[in-house]
Coordinates of C-alpha atoms in Angstrom, one line a residue:
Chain G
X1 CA 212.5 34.4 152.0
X2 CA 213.4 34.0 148.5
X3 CA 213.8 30.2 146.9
X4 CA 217.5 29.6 145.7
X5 CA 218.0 28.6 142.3
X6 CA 218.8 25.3 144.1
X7 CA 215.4 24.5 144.3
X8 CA 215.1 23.9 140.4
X9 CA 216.8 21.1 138.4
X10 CA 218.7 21.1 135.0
X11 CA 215.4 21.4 133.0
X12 CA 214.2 24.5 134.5
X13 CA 211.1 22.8 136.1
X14 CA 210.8 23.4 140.6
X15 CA 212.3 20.0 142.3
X16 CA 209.8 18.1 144.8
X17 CA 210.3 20.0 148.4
X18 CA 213.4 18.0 150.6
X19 CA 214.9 19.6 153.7
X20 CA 218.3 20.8 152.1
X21 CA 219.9 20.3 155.7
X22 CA 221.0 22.1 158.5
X23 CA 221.8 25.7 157.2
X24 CA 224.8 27.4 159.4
X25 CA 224.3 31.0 160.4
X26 CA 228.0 33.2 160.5
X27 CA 228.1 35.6 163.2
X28 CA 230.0 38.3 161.8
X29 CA 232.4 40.1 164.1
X30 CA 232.1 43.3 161.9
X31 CA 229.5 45.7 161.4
X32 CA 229.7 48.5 159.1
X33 CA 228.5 51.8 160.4
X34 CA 229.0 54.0 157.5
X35 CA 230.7 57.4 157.2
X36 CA 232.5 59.5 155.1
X37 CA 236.2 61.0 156.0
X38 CA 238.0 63.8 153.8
X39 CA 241.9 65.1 154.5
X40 CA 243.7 67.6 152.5
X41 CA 246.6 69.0 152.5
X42 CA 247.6 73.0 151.8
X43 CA 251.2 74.7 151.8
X44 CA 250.8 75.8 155.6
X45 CA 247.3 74.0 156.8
X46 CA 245.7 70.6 156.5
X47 CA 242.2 70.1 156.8
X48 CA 240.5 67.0 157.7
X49 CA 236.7 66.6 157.5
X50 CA 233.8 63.9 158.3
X51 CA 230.4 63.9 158.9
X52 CA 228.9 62.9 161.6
X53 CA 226.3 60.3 161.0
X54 CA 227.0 56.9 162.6
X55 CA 223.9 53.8 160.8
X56 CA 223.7 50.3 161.0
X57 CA 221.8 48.9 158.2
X58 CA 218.9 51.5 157.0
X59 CA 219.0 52.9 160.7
X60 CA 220.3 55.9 162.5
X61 CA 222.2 55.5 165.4
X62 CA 223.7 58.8 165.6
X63 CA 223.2 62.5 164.0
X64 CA 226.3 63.6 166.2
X65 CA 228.9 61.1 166.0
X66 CA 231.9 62.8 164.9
X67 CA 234.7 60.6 163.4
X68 CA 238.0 63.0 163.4
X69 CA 239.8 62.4 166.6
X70 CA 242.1 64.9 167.7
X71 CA 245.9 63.6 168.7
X72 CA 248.0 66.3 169.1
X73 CA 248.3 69.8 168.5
X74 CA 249.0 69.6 165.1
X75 CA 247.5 66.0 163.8
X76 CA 244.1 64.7 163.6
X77 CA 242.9 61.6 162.5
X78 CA 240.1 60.6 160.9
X79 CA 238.7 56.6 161.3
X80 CA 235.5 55.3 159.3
X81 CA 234.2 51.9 159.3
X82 CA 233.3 49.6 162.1
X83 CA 232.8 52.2 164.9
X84 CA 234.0 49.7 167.8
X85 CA 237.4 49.2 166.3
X86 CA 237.5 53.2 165.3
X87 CA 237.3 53.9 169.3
X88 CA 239.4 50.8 170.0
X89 CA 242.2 51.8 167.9
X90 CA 242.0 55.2 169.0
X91 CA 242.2 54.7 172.3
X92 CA 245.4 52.7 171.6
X93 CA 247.0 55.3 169.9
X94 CA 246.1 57.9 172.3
X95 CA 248.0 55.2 175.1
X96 CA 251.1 54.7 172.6
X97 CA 251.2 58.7 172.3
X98 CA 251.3 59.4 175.7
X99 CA 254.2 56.8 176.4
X100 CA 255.7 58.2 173.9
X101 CA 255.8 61.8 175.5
X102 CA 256.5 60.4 179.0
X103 CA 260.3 58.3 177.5
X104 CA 260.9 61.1 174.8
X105 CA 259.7 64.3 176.3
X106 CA 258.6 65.4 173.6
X107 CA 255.0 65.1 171.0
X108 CA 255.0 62.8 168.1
X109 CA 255.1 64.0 164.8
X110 CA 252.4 63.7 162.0
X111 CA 255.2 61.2 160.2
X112 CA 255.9 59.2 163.5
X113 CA 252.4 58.8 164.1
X114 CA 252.0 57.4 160.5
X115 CA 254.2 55.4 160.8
X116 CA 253.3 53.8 164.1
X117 CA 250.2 53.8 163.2
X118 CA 250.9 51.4 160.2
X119 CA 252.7 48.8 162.6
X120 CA 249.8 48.6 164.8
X121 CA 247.5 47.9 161.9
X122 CA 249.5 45.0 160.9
X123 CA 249.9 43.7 164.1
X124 CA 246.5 42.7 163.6
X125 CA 247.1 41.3 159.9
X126 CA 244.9 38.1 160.4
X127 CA 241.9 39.6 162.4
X128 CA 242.2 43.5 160.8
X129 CA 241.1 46.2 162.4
X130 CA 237.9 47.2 160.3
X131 CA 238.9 50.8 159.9
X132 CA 240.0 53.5 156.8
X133 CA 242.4 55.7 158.6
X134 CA 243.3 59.3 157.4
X135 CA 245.7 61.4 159.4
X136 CA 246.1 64.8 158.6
X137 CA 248.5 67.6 159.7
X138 CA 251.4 69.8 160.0
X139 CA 254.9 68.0 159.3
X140 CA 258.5 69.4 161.4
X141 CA 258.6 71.9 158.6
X142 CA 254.9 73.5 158.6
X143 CA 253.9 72.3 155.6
X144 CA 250.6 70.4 155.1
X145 CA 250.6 66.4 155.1
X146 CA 248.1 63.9 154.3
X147 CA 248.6 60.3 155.2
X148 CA 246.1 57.4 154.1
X149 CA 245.7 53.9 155.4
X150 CA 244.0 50.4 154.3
X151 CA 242.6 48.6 157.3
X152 CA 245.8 46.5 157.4
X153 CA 248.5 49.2 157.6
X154 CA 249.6 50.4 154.1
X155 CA 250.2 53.7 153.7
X156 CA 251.4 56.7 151.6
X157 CA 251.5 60.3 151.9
X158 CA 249.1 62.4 149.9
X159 CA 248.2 65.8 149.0
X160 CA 244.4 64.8 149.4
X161 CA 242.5 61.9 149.8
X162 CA 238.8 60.4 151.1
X163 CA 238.0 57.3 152.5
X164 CA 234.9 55.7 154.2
X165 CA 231.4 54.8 152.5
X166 CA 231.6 58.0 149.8
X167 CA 234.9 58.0 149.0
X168 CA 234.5 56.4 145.4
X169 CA 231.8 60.0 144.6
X170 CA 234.2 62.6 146.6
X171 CA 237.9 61.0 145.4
X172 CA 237.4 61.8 141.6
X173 CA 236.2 65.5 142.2
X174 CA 239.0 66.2 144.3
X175 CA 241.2 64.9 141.7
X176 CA 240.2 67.0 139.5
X177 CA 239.7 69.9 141.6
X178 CA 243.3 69.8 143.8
X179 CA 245.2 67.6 141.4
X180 CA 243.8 69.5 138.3
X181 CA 243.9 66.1 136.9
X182 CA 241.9 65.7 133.0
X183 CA 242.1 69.0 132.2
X184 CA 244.7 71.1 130.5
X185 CA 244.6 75.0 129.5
X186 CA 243.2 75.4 133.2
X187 CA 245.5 78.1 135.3
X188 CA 246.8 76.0 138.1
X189 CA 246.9 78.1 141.6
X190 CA 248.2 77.1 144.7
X191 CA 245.2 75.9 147.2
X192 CA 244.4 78.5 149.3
X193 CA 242.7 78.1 152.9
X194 CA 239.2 79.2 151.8
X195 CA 239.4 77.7 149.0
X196 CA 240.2 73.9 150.5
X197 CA 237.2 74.6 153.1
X198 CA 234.6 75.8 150.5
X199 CA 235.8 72.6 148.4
X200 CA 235.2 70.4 150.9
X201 CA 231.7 71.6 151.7
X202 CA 230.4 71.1 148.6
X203 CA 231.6 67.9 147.7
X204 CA 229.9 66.7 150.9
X205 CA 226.8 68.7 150.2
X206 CA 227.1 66.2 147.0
X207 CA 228.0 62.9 148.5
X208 CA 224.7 64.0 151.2
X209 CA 222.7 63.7 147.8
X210 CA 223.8 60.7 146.4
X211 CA 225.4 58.4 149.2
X212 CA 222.4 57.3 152.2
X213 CA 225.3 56.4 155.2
X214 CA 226.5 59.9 154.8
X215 CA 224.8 63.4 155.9
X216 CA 223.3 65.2 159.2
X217 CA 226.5 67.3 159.8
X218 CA 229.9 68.4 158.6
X219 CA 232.7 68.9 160.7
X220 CA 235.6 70.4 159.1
X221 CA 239.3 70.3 161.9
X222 CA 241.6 73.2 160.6
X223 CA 245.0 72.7 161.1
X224 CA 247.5 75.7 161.0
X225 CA 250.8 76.4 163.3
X226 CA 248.5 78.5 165.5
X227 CA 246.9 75.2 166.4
X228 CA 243.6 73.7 165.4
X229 CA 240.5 75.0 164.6
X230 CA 236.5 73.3 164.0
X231 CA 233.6 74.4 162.0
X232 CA 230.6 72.9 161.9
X233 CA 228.0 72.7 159.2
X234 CA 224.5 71.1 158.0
X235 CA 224.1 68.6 156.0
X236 CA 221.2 66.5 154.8
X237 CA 219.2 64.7 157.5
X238 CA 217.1 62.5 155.7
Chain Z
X1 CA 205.3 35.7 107.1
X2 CA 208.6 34.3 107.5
X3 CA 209.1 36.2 110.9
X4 CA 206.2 34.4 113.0
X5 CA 208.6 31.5 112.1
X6 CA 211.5 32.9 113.9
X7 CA 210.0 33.8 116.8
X8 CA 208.6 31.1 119.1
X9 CA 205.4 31.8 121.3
X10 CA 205.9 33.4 124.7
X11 CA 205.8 30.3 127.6
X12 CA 204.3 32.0 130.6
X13 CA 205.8 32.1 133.7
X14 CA 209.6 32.9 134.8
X15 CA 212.1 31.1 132.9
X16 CA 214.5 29.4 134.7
X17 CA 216.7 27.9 132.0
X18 CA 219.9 30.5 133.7
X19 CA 219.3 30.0 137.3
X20 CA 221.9 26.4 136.9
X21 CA 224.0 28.5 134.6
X22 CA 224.3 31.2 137.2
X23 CA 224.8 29.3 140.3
X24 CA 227.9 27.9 138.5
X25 CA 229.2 31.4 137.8
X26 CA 228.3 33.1 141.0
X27 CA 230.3 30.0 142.9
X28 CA 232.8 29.6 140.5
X29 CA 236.6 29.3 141.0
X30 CA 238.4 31.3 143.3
X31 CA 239.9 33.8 140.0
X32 CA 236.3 33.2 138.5
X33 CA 233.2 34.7 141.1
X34 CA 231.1 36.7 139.3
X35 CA 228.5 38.5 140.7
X36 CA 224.7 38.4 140.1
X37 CA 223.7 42.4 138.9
X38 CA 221.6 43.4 141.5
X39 CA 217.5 45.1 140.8
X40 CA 217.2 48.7 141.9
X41 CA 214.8 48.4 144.7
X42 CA 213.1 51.3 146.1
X43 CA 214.1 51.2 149.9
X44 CA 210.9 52.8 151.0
X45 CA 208.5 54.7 152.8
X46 CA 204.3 54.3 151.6
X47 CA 201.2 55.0 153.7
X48 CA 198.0 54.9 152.9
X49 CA 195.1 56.8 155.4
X50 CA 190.6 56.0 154.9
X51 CA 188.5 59.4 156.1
X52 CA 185.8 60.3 156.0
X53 CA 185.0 61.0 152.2
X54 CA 188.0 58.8 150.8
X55 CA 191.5 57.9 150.3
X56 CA 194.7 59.5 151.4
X57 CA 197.7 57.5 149.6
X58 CA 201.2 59.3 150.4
X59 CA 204.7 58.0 149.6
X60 CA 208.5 59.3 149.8
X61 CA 210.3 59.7 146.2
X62 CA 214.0 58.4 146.7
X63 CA 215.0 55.0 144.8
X64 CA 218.2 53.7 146.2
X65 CA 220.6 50.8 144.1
X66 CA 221.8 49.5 147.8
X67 CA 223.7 52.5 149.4
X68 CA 223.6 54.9 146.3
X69 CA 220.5 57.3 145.8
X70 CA 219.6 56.5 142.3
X71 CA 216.5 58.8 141.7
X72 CA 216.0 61.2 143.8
X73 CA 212.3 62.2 142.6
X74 CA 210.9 59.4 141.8
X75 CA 207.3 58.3 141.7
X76 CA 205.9 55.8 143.5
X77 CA 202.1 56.7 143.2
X78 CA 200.7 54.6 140.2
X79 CA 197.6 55.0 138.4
X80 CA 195.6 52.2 138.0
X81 CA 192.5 53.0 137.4
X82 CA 190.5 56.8 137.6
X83 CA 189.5 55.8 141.1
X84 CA 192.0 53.7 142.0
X85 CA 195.6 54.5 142.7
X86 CA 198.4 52.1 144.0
X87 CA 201.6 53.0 146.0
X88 CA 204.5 50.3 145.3
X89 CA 207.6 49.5 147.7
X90 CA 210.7 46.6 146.7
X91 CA 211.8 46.5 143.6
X92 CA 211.2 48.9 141.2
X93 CA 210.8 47.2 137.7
X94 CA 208.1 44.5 139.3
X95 CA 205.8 47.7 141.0
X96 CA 206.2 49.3 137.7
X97 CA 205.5 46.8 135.5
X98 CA 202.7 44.9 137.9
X99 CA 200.5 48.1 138.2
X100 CA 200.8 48.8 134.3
X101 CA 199.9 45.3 133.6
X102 CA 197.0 45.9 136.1
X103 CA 195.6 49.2 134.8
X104 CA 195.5 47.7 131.1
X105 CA 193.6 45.1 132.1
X106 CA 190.8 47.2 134.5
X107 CA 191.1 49.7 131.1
X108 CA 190.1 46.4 129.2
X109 CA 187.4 46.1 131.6
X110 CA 185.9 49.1 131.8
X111 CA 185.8 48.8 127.8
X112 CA 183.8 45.9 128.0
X113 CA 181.8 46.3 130.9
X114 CA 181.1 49.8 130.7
X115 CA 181.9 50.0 134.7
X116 CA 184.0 51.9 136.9
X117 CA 186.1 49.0 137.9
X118 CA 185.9 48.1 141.8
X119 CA 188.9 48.0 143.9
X120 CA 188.8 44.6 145.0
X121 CA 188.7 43.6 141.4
X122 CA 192.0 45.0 141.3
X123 CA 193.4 43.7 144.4
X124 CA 192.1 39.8 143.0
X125 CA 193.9 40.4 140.1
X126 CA 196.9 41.1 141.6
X127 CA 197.0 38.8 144.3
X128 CA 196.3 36.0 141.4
X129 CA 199.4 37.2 139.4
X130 CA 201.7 37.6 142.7
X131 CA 200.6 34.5 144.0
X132 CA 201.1 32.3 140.6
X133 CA 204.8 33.7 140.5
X134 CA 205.7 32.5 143.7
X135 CA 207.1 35.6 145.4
X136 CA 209.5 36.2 142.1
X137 CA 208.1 39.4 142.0
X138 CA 209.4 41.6 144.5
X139 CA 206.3 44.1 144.5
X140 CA 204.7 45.4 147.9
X141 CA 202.2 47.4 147.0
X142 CA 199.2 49.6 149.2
X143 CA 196.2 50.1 146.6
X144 CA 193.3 52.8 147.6
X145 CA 190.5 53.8 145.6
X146 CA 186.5 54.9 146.2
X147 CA 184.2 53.4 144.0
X148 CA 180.8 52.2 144.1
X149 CA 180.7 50.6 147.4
X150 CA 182.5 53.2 149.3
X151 CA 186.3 53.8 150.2
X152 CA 188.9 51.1 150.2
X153 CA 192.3 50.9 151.4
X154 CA 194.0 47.2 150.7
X155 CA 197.7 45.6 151.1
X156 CA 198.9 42.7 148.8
X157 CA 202.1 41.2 149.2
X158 CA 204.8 39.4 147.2
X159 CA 203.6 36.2 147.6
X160 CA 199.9 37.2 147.5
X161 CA 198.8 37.9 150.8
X162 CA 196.0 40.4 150.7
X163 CA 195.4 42.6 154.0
X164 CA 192.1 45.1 153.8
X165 CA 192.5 48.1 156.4
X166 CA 191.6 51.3 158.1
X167 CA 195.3 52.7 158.0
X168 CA 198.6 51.0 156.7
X169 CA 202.5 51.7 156.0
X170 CA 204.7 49.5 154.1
X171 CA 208.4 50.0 152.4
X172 CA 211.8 50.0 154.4
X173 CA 210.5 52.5 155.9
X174 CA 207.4 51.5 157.7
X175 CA 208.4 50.6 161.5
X176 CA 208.6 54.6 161.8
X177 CA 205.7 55.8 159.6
X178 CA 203.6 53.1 161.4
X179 CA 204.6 54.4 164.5
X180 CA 203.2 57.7 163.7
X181 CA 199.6 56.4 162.3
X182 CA 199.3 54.2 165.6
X183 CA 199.4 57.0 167.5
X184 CA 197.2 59.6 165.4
X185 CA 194.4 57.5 163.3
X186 CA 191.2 58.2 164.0
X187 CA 188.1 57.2 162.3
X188 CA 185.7 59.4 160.1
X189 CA 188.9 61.7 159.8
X190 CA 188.4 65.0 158.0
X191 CA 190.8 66.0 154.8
X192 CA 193.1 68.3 156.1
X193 CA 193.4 66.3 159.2
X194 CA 194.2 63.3 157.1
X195 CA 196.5 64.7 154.9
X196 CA 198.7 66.0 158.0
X197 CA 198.4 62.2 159.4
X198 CA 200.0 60.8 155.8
X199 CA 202.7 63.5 155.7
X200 CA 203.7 63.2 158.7
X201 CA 203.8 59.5 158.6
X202 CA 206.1 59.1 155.4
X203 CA 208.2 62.5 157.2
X204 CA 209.0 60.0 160.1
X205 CA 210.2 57.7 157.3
X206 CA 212.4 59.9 155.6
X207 CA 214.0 60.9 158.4
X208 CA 214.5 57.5 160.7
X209 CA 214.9 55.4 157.7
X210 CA 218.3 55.8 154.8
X211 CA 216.1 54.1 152.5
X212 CA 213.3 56.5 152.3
X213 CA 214.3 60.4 151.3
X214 CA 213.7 63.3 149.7
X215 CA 210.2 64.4 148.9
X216 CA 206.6 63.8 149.6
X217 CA 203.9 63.1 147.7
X218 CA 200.3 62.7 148.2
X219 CA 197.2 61.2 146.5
X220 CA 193.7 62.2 147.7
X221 CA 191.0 59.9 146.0
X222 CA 187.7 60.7 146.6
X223 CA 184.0 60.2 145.3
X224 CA 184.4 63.5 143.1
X225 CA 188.2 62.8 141.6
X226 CA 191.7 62.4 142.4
X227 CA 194.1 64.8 143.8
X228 CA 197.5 64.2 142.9
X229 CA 199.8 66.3 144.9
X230 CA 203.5 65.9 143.9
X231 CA 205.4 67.0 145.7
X232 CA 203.1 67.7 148.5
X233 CA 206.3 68.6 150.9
X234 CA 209.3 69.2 149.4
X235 CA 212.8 67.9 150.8
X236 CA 214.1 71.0 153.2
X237 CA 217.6 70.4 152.5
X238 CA 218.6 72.0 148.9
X239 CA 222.2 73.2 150.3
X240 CA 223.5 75.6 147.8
X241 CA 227.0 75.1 146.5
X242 CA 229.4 77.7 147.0
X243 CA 231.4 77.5 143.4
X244 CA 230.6 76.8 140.0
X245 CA 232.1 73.6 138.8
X246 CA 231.5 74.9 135.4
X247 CA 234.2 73.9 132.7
X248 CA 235.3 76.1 129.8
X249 CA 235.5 74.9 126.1
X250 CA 238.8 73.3 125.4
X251 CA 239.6 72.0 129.2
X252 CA 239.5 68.4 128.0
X253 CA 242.1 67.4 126.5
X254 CA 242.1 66.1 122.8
X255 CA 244.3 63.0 122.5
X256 CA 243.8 61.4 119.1
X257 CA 241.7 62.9 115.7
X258 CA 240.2 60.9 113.4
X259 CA 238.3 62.4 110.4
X260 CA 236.2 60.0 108.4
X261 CA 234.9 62.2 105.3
X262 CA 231.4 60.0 104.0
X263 CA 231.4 60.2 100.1
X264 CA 227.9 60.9 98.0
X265 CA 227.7 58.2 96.6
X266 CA 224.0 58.4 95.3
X267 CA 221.2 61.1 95.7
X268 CA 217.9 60.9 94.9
X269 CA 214.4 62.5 95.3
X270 CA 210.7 60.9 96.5
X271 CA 207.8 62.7 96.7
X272 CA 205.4 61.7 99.6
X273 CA 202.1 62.5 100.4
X274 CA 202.2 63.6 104.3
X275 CA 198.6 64.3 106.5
X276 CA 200.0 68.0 106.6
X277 CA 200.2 69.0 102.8
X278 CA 197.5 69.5 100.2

């Protein structure tokens, strides 16, 4: 246990031991359980990625804890942060969904689903739901759609966008790589399929290296009108 | 000279003329909170093995600044002394700059004494220096060495606690690496065996522990020499990346220009006599 600074007076020398009082231990309703989550959006596909590694503190809980979350058809989401409220708020959103097919007979969109999902958030405003939400998928025209979340419900649609414990390491290379932002004489093509899922493995091969909460797996959810699609892939285990 | 003036004598000990200053900062007002910089620490897995003819030191080589990996080969196996080698865990400056400060002064030693320095010379100097600091150091180190009276495998903590042992693990990373030594140790070990026993060991702390990564090394001191194995296992995990993120001339863009031409104002020629020439 290290001594405070409190323990030394104005002239620098250690002050005579006294019991400083009873000291009050918080107990914190969150816990942060780490993870990385990646969505992007294409002309005719979205992608949304995570790995799968669920830690508390400098341990492992889980190599194969997964943190997209599959809604409909043609949306997934992606939740990193506290892990309870991530299957909490899932669960409640799966509920909502379900009501919603059973008054409107029919599925929610990617956009109502955003939106919703933003009301629920801040129906919680003064005890927050510890979560960064991505949704990813196809809007009522087929083209791709990214929406990201703050843990209290503010959102925006987005081309591409990460979230989660290496989102500060993956966010600028995407920039540059999707948004072909800081450069200039640079031919600017239209992101193919491939080239979105080779994209995104790398830059999670890098945030492996450099970030310790994220690594063990990839899992990549494909979105495209003929529905959706995984891959899974290695990543550092240690 | 007028310099010695200037500069006053070094006072010994931490000085703790900023800690008031800082408190006041760090609780501030609201607008005003600044926070302390944090030390990289080296979140970490060290074990350290006695055989049967010596010393088996092994440690992990990732250095984390709290969640970010900020070397990923670096080395934690110091050199104290020919026959003495010390693995560090916590901080990273005070294991750095503790061992150096302790193999100067067993260098100083040897000098005068004309001895091999013994380990637990070592291990009373440190635990003296750790001990007069009051924990400020954040160094937990494992020291191993073989000299005159046989093999010695010793633990000294921040605050100067001294532990002398068989088998030990220390670092972030020691619940698992501990694990794996309870089960295996043996005495009167043979090399191979306890090389296996120390790998294995800092393995299980690279892969239970996000502190501890990367590579192995290992550090085999025995009667004869030292055997400094780095890396002794390397990381399995060198994913290749599918691009090249490589950037052609003239892709940043050039904003402002700004030429500043020097002018010669004077030139002039010395001749100097250098080791080199005749």
């Amino acid at each position: 246990m290290m001594i405070s600074a409190r323990a030394y007076g104005d002239n620098g020398k250690m002050k005579e031991y006294h019991y400083t009082g009873p000291v009050e231990h918080k107990f914190s309703p969150y816990a942060f359980n780490g993870g990385t989550v990646l969505a992007v959006a294409g002309e005719d596909f979205a992608l949304v990625a995570s790995d799968t590694r669920l830690s508390e503190g400098y341990s492992i809980h889980s190599r194969d804890s997964p943190k997209c979350y599959k809604l409909t058809d043609t949306t997934v989401i992606g939740c990193s942060g506290f892990h309870g409220d991530c299957l909490t708020l899932t669960k409640i959103i799966e509920a909502r969904l379900k009501m919603y097919k059973h008054s409107n007979n029919k599925s929610m969109t990617s956009g109502a689903i955003a939106a919703m999902l933003s009301t629920i958030l801040y129906g919680k405003r003064f005890f927050p739901y510890y979560v960064y939400n991505i949704i990813g998928g196809l809007d009522e025209e087929g083209r791709g759609a990214v929406y990201s979340f703050d843990p209290v419900g503010s959102y925006q649609r987005d081309t591409y966008k990460a979230g989660g414990s290496a989102s500060a390491m993956l966010q600028p290379l995407l920039d540059n790589q999707i948004g072909f932002k800081n450069m200039e004489n640079v031919e600017q093509l239209p992101l193919t399929l491939e080239k979105a899922v080779q994209l995104v493995k790398d830059v999670f091969i890098s945030a492996a290296e450099r970030d310790v909460y994220t690594g063990d797996a990839l899992k990549i959810c494909i979105i495209t009108k003929e529905g959706i699609r995984e891959e899974i892939v290695p990543l550092r285990k240690d | 000279m007028a310099l010695s003036n200037v500069l006053e004598p070094a006072v010994s000990g931490f000085n703790f003329e900023n800690s008031t200053r800082n408190t006041v900062l760090e609780n501030g007002s609201e607008e005003g909170k600044i926070k302390a910089p944090k030390p990289m620490k080296t979140g970490t897995t060290i074990a350290g093995v006695v055989y049967k003819d010596g010393v088996v030191l092994g440690a992990d080589t990732r250095a984390t600044s709290e969640e970010v990996v900020a070397d990923k080969m670096c080395a934690k196996i110091h050199y104290i002394a020919p026959n003495i080698y010390c693995c560090g865990a916590g901080t990273a400056a005070d294991t750095e700059k503790t061992t150096d400060m302790l193999s100067s002064n067993l260098t100083i030693f040897s000098m005068n004494s004309g001895r091999n320095p013994r380990v637990v010379m070592a291990v009373n100097i440190l635990q003296d220096m750790l001990f007069r600091y009051r924990g400020m150091i954040g160094a937990h180190l494992i020291l191993g060495g073989v000299d005159c009276t046989g093999s010695h495998l010793y633990t000294v903590g921040p605050y100067g606690s001294m532990d002398k042992v068989p088998y030990l693990a220390m670092g972030s990373g020691k619940l698992p690496a501990m694990g794996i030594l309870e089960d295996r140790f043996k005495g009167n070990m043979d090399l191979e065996e306890a090389k296996a026993l120390v790998s294995d060991a800092i393995h299980a702390g690279i892969m239970s522990d996000l502190g501890s990564g990367n590579n192995t090394d290992l550090c085999v001191i025995t009667k004869e020499g030292v055997d400094y194995i780095r890396p002794h296992r390397e990381s399995l995990y060198n994913y290749k990346r599918q691009a090249k993120y490589k950037y052609k001339p003239g892709t940043t863009p050039v904003l402002t220009k700004t030429v500043n031409q020097l002018e010669l104002v004077h030139e002039t020629v010395q001749m100097m006599e250098t080791a080199g020439s005749s």
